[in-house]
Coordinates of C-alpha atoms in Angstrom, one line a residue:
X1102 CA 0.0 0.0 0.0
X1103 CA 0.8 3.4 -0.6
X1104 CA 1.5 6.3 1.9
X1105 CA 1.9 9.9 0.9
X1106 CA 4.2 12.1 3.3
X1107 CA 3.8 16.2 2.6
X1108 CA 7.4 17.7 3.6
X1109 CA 9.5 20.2 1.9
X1110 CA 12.6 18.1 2.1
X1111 CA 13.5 14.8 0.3
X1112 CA 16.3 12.9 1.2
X1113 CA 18.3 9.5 0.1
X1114 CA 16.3 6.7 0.0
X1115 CA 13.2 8.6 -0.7
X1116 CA 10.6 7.9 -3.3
X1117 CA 9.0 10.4 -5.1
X1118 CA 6.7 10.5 -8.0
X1119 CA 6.1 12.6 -11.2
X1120 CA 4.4 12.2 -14.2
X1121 CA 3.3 8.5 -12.9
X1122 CA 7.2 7.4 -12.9
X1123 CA 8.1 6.5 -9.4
X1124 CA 11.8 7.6 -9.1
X1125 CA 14.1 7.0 -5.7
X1126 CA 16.4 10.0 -4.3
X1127 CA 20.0 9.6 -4.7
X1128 CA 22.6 12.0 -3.5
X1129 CA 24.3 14.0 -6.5
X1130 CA 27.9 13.3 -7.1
X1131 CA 30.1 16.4 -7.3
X1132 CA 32.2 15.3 -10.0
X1133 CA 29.3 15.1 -12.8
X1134 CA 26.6 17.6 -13.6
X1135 CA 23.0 17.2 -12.9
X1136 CA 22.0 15.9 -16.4
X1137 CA 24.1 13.3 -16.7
X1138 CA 23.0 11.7 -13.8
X1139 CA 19.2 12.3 -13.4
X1140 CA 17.1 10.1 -14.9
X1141 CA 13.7 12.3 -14.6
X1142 CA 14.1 13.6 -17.5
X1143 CA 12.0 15.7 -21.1
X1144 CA 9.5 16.3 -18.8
X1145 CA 7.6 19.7 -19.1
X1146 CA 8.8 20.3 -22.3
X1147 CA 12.7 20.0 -21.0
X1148 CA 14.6 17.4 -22.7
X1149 CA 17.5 17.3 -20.5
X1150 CA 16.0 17.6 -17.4
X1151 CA 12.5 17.5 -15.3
X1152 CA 13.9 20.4 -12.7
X1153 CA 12.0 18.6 -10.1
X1154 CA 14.6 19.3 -7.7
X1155 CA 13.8 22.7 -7.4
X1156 CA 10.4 22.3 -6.0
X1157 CA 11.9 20.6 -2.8
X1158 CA 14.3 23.2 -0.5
X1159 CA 17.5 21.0 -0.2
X1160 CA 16.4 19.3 -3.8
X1161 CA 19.5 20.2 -5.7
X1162 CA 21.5 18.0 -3.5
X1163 CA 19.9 15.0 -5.3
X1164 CA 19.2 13.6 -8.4
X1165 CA 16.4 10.7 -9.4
X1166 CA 16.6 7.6 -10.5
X1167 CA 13.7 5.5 -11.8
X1168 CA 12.6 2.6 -9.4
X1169 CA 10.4 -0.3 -9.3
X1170 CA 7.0 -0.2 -7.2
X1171 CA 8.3 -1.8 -4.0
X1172 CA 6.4 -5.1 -2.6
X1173 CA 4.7 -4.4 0.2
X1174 CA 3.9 -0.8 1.9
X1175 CA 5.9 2.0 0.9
X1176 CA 5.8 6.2 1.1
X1177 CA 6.0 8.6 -1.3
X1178 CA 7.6 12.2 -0.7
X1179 CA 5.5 15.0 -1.9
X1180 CA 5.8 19.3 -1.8
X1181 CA 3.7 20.1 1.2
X1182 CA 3.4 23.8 -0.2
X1183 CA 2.5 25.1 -3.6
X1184 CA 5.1 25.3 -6.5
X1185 CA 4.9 29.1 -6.2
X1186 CA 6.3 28.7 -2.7
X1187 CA 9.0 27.3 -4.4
X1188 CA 10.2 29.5 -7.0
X1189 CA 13.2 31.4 -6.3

């Protein structure tokens, strides 16, 4: 079963969801940019990136990689405010 948790912050491990592609949080290596290691990508009209990330406050820490509906109960992360909150 699936749990929804509101927050403003993701962090490693988490699962998130966006256009109906469940994707886990990973922490972003310093050594690559963003693109080349997120996989939410071409997503509102982008076709290099989703810029998910920015909607969460500590989001550019992390990038997204697509996972596999766990078995059993899990939680998905989503923005507790409004995406205008989140514009900066």
């Amino acid at each position: 079963m699936k749990t929804i948790e509101k927050r403003d912050e993701i962090h490693e491990g988490d699962l998130v969801e966006l256009g109906g592609e469940l994707y886990r949080v990973e922490r972003r290596s310093n050594t690559l940019p963003c693109i080349a290691e997120c996989e939410m990508k071409g997503i509102f009209g982008k076709p290099y990136c989703a810029g998910f990330c920015f909607r969460f406050t500590n989001g550019m820490r992390y990038v997204f990689k697509h996972a596999s509906v766990p078995a059993g109960d899990y939680t998905v992360v989503e923005i507790r405010r409004s995406i205008k909150d989140k514009i900066m």
